[in-house]
mmCIF file of C-alpha atoms in Angstrom:
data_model
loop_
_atom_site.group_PDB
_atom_site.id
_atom_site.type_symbol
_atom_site.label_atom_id
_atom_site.label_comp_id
_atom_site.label_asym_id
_atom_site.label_seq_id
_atom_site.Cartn_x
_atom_site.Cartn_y
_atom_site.Cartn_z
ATOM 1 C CA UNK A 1 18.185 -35.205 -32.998
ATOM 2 C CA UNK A 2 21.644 -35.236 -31.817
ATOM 3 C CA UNK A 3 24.495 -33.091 -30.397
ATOM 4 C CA UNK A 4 24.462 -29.617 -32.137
ATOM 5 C CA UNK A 5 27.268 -28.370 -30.001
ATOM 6 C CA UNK A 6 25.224 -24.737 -29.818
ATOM 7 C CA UNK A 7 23.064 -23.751 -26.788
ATOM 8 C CA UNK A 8 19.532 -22.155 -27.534
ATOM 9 C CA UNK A 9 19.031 -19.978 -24.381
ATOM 10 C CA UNK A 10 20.627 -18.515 -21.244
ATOM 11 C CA UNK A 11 20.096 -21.207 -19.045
ATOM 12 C CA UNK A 12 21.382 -23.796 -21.086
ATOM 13 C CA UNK A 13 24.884 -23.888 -19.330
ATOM 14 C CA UNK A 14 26.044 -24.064 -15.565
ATOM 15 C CA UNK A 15 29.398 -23.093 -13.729
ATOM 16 C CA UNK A 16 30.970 -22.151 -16.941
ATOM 17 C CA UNK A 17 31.420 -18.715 -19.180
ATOM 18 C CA UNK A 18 27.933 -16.968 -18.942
ATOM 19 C CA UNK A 19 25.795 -17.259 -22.285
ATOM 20 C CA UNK A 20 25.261 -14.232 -23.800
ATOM 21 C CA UNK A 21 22.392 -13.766 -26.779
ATOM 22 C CA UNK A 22 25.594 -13.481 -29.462
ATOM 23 C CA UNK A 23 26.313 -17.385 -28.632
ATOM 24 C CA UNK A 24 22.521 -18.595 -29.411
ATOM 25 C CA UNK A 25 21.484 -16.471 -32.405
ATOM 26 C CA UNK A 26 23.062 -18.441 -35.202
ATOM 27 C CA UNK A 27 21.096 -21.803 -33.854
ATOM 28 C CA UNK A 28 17.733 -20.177 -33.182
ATOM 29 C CA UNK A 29 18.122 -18.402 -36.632
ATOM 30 C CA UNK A 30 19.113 -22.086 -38.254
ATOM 31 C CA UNK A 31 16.034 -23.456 -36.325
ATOM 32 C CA UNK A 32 14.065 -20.681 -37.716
ATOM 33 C CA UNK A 33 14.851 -21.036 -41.225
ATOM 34 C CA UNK A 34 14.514 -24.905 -41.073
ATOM 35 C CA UNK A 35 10.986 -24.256 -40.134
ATOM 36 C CA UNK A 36 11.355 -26.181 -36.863
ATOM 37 C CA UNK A 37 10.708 -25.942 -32.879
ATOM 38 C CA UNK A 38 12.641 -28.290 -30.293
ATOM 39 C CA UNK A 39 10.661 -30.977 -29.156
ATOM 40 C CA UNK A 40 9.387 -31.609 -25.929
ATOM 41 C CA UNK A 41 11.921 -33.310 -23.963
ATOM 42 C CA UNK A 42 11.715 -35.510 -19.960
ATOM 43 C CA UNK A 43 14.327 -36.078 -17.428
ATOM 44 C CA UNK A 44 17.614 -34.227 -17.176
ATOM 45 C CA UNK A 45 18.346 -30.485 -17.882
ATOM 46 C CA UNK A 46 21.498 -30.892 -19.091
ATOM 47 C CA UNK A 47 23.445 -32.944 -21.852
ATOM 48 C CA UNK A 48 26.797 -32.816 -21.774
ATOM 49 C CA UNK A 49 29.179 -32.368 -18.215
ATOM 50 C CA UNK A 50 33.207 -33.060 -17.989
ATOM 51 C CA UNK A 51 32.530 -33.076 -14.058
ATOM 52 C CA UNK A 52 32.644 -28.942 -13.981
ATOM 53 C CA UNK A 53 30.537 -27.251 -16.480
ATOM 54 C CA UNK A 54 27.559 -29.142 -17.289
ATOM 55 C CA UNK A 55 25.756 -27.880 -20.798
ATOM 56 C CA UNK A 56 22.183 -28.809 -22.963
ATOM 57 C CA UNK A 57 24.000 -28.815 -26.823
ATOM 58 C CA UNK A 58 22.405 -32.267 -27.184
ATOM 59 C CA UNK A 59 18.329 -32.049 -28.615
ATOM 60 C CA UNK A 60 16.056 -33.045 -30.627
ATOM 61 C CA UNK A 61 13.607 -30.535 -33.184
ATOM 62 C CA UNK A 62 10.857 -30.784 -35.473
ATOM 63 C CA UNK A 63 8.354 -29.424 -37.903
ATOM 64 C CA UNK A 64 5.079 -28.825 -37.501
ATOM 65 C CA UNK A 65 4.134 -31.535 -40.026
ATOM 66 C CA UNK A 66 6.064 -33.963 -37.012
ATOM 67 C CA UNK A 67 4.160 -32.685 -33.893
ATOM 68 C CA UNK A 68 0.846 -33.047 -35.788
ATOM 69 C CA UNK A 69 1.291 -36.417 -36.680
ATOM 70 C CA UNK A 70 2.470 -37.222 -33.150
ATOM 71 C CA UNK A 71 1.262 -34.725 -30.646
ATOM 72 C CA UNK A 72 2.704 -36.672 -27.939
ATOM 73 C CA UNK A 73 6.622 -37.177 -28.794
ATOM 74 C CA UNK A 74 8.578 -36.437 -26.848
ATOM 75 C CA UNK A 75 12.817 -36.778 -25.876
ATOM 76 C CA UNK A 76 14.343 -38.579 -22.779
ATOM 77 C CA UNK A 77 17.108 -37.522 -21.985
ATOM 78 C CA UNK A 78 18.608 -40.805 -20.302
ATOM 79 C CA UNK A 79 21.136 -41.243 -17.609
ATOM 80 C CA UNK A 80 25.079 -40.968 -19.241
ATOM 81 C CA UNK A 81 26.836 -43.719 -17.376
ATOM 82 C CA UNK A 82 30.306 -43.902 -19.284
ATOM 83 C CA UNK A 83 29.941 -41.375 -21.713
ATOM 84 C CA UNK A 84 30.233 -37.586 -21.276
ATOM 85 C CA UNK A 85 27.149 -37.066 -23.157
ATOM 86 C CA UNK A 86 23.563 -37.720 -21.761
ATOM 87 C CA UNK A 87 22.215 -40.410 -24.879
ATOM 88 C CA UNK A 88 18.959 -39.165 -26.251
ATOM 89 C CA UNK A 89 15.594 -41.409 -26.772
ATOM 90 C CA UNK A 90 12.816 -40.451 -29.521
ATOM 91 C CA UNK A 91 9.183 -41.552 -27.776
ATOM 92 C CA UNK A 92 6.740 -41.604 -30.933
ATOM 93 C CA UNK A 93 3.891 -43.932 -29.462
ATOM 94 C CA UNK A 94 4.323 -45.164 -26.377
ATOM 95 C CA UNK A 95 1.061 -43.295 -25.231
ATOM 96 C CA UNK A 96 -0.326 -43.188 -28.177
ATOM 97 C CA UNK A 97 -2.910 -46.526 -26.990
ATOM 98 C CA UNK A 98 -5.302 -48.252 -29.471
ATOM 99 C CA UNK A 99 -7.816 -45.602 -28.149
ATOM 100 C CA UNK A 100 -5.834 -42.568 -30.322
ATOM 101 C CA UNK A 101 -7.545 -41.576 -33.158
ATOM 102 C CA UNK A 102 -5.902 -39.566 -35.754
ATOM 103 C CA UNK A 103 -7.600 -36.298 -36.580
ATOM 104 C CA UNK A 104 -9.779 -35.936 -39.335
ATOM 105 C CA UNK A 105 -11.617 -32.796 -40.800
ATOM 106 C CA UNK A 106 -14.919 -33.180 -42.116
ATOM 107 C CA UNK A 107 -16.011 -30.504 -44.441
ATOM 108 C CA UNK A 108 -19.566 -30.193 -42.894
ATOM 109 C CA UNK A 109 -18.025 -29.078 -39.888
ATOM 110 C CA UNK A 110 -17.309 -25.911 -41.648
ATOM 111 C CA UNK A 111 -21.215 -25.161 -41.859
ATOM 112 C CA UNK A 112 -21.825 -25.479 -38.242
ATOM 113 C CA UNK A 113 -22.695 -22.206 -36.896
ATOM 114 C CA UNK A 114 -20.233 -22.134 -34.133
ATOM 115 C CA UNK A 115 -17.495 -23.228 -36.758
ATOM 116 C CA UNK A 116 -16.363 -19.781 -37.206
ATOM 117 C CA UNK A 117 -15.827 -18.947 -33.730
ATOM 118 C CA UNK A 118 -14.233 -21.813 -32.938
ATOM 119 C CA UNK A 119 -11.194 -20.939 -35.548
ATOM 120 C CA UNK A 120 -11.292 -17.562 -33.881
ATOM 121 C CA UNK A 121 -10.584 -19.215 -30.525
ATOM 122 C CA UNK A 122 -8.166 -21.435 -31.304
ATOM 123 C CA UNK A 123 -6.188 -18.706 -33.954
ATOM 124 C CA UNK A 124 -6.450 -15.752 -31.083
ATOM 125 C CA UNK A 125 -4.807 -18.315 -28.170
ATOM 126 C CA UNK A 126 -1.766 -16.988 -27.033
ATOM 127 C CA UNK A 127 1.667 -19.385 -27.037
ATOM 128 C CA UNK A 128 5.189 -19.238 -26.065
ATOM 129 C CA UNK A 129 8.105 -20.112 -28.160
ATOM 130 C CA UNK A 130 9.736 -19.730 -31.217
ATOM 131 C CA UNK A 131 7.469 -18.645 -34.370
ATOM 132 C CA UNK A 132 6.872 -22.582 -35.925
ATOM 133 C CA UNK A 133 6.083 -23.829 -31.952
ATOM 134 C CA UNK A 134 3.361 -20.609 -31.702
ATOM 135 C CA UNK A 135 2.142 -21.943 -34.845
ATOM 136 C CA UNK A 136 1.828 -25.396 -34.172
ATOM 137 C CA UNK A 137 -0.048 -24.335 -30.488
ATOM 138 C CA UNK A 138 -2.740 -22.462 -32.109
ATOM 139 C CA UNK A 139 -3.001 -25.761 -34.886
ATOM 140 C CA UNK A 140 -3.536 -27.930 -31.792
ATOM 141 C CA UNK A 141 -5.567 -25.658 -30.315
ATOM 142 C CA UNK A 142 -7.804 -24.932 -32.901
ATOM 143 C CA UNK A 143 -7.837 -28.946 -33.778
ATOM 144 C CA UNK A 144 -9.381 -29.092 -30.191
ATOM 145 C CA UNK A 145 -12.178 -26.858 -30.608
ATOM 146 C CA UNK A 146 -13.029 -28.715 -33.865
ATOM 147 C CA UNK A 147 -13.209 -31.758 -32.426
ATOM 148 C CA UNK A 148 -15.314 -30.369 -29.652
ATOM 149 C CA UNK A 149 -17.908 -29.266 -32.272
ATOM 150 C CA UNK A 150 -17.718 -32.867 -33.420
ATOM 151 C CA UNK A 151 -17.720 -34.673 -30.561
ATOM 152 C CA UNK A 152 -21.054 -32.844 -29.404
ATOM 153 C CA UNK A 153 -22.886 -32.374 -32.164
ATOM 154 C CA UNK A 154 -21.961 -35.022 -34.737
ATOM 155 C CA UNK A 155 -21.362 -37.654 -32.573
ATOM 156 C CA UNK A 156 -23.577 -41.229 -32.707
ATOM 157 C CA UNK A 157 -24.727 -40.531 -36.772
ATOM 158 C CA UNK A 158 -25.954 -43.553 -36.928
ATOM 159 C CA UNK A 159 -28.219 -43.878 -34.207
ATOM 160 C CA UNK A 160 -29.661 -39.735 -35.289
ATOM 161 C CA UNK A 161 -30.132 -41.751 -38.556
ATOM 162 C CA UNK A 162 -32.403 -44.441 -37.145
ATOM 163 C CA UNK A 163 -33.997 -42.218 -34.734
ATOM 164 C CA UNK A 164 -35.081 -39.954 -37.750
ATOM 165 C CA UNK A 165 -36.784 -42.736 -39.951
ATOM 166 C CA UNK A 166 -38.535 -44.317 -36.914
ATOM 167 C CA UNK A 167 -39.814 -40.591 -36.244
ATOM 168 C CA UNK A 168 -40.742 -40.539 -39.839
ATOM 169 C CA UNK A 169 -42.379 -43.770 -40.393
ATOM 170 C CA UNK A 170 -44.649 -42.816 -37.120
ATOM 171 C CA UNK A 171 -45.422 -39.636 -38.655
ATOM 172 C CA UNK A 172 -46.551 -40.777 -42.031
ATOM 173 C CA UNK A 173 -48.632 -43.476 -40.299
ATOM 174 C CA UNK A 174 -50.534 -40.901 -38.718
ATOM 175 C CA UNK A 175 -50.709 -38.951 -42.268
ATOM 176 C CA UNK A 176 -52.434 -42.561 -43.527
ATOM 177 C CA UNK A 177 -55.110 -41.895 -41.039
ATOM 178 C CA UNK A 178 -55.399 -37.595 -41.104
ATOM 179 C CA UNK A 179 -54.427 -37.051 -44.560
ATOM 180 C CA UNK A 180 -55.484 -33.088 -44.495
ATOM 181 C CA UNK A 181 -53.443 -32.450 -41.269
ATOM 182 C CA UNK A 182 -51.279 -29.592 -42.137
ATOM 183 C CA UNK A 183 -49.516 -29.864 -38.676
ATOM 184 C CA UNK A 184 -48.465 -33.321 -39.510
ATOM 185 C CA UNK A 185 -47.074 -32.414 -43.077
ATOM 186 C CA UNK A 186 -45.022 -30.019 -41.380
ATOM 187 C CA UNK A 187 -43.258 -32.030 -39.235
ATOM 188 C CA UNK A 188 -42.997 -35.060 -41.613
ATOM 189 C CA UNK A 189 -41.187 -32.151 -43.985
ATOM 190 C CA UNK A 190 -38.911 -31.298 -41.080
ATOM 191 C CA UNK A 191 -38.391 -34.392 -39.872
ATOM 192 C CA UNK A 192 -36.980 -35.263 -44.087
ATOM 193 C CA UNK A 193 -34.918 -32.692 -44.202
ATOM 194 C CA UNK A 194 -33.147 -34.418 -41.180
ATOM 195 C CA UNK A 195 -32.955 -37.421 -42.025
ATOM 196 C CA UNK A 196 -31.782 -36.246 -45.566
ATOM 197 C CA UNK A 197 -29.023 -33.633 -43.497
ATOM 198 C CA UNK A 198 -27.838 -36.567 -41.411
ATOM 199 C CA UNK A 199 -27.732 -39.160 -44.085
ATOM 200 C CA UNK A 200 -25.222 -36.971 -45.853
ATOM 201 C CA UNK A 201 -23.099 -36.132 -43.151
ATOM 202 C CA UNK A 202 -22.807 -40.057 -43.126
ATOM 203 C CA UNK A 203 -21.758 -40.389 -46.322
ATOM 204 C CA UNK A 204 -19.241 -37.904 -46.174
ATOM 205 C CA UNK A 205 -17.560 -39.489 -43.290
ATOM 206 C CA UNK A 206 -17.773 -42.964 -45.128
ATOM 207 C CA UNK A 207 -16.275 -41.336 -48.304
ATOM 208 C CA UNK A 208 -13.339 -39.635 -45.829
ATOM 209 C CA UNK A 209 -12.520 -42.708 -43.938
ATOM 210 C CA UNK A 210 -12.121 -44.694 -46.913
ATOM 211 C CA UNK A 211 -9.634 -42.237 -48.710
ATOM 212 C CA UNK A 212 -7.321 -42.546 -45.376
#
């Protein structure tokens, strides 16, 4: 983050010589190489002024690795006063409340039957940008849709957990009383392979949470 003294597009200078694709190629090729995309930035279009031609050469850029650990950073670019440069501020967590959760992947996600789809989704979005910000959309994207999956059908473990062994203890009461029932066998098999599915998923969670 800084002043590169290079603009990046067209419209990144006013009442001065026009900006032609020659004067940007050499910084979006450096940004390319670098593996990086320029952050998200609030406030004023332009960086630098000496009171004619006003220009953005001041920025700040990232990897992907960066806007996945902090999906909500952001620059301000803050008011110059003295200076003929606009001063730049890095936001990491200011709305990042205690209510953020980083993401986590569970591998049972990966068996859920809508799993596939969802990657297809997310991959097949459609972004604007440079290559490494197109990328990083379709990551957040497709971190969306996984967490939808969870969210709606792994959500509340524990109480599915309870839920199951109260269904199972009723069950094999009734088994105490018709012990030839082959309904009731059934459903006390299903209702163990549930119980056995969900106590798993648990203990994957508890093993993944522990490792972070």
């Amino acid at each position: 983050m800084g002043d590169f003294n290079a603009v990046l597009t067209e419209q990144d200078r006013i009442n001065g010589t026009p900006i032609y694709e020659n004067d940007t190629v050499d910084f979006k090729e450096f940004i390319q190489d670098c593996n990086m995309a320029e952050l998200r930035s609030v406030g004023a279009q332009f960086t630098w002024s000496n009171n004619t031609v006003s220009s953005r050469i001041d920025r700040g850029v990232g990897n992907a690795e960066w806007m996945l650990a902090y999906p909500l950073l952001h620059i301000v670019i803050m008011a110059p006063y003295f200076s003929d440069h606009a001063p730049l501020a890095i936001v990491l967590t200011e709305q990042q409340s205690k209510r953020y959760r980083p993401f986590r992947f569970f591998n049972f996600i990966a068996e859920h039957a809508k799993f596939q789809q969802s990657v297809e989704k997310g991959w097949k979005s459609i972004n604007k940008g440079d290559h490494m910000e197109n990328i990083w959309g379709k990551l957040k994207k497709f971190k969306q849709e996984i967490k939808k999956i969870n969210t709606t059908q792994y959500s509340g473990i524990g109480d599915k957990i309870k839920s199951c062994r109260q269904q199972l203890m009723e069950v094999q009461e009734d088994l105490r009383i018709q012990r030839n029932s082959n309904e009731l066998k059934q459903v006390e098999k299903m209702i163990r392979e549930k119980l056995e599915k969900w106590v798993l998923i648990e203990e994957s969670v508890i093993k993944k949470k522990s490792k972070n």
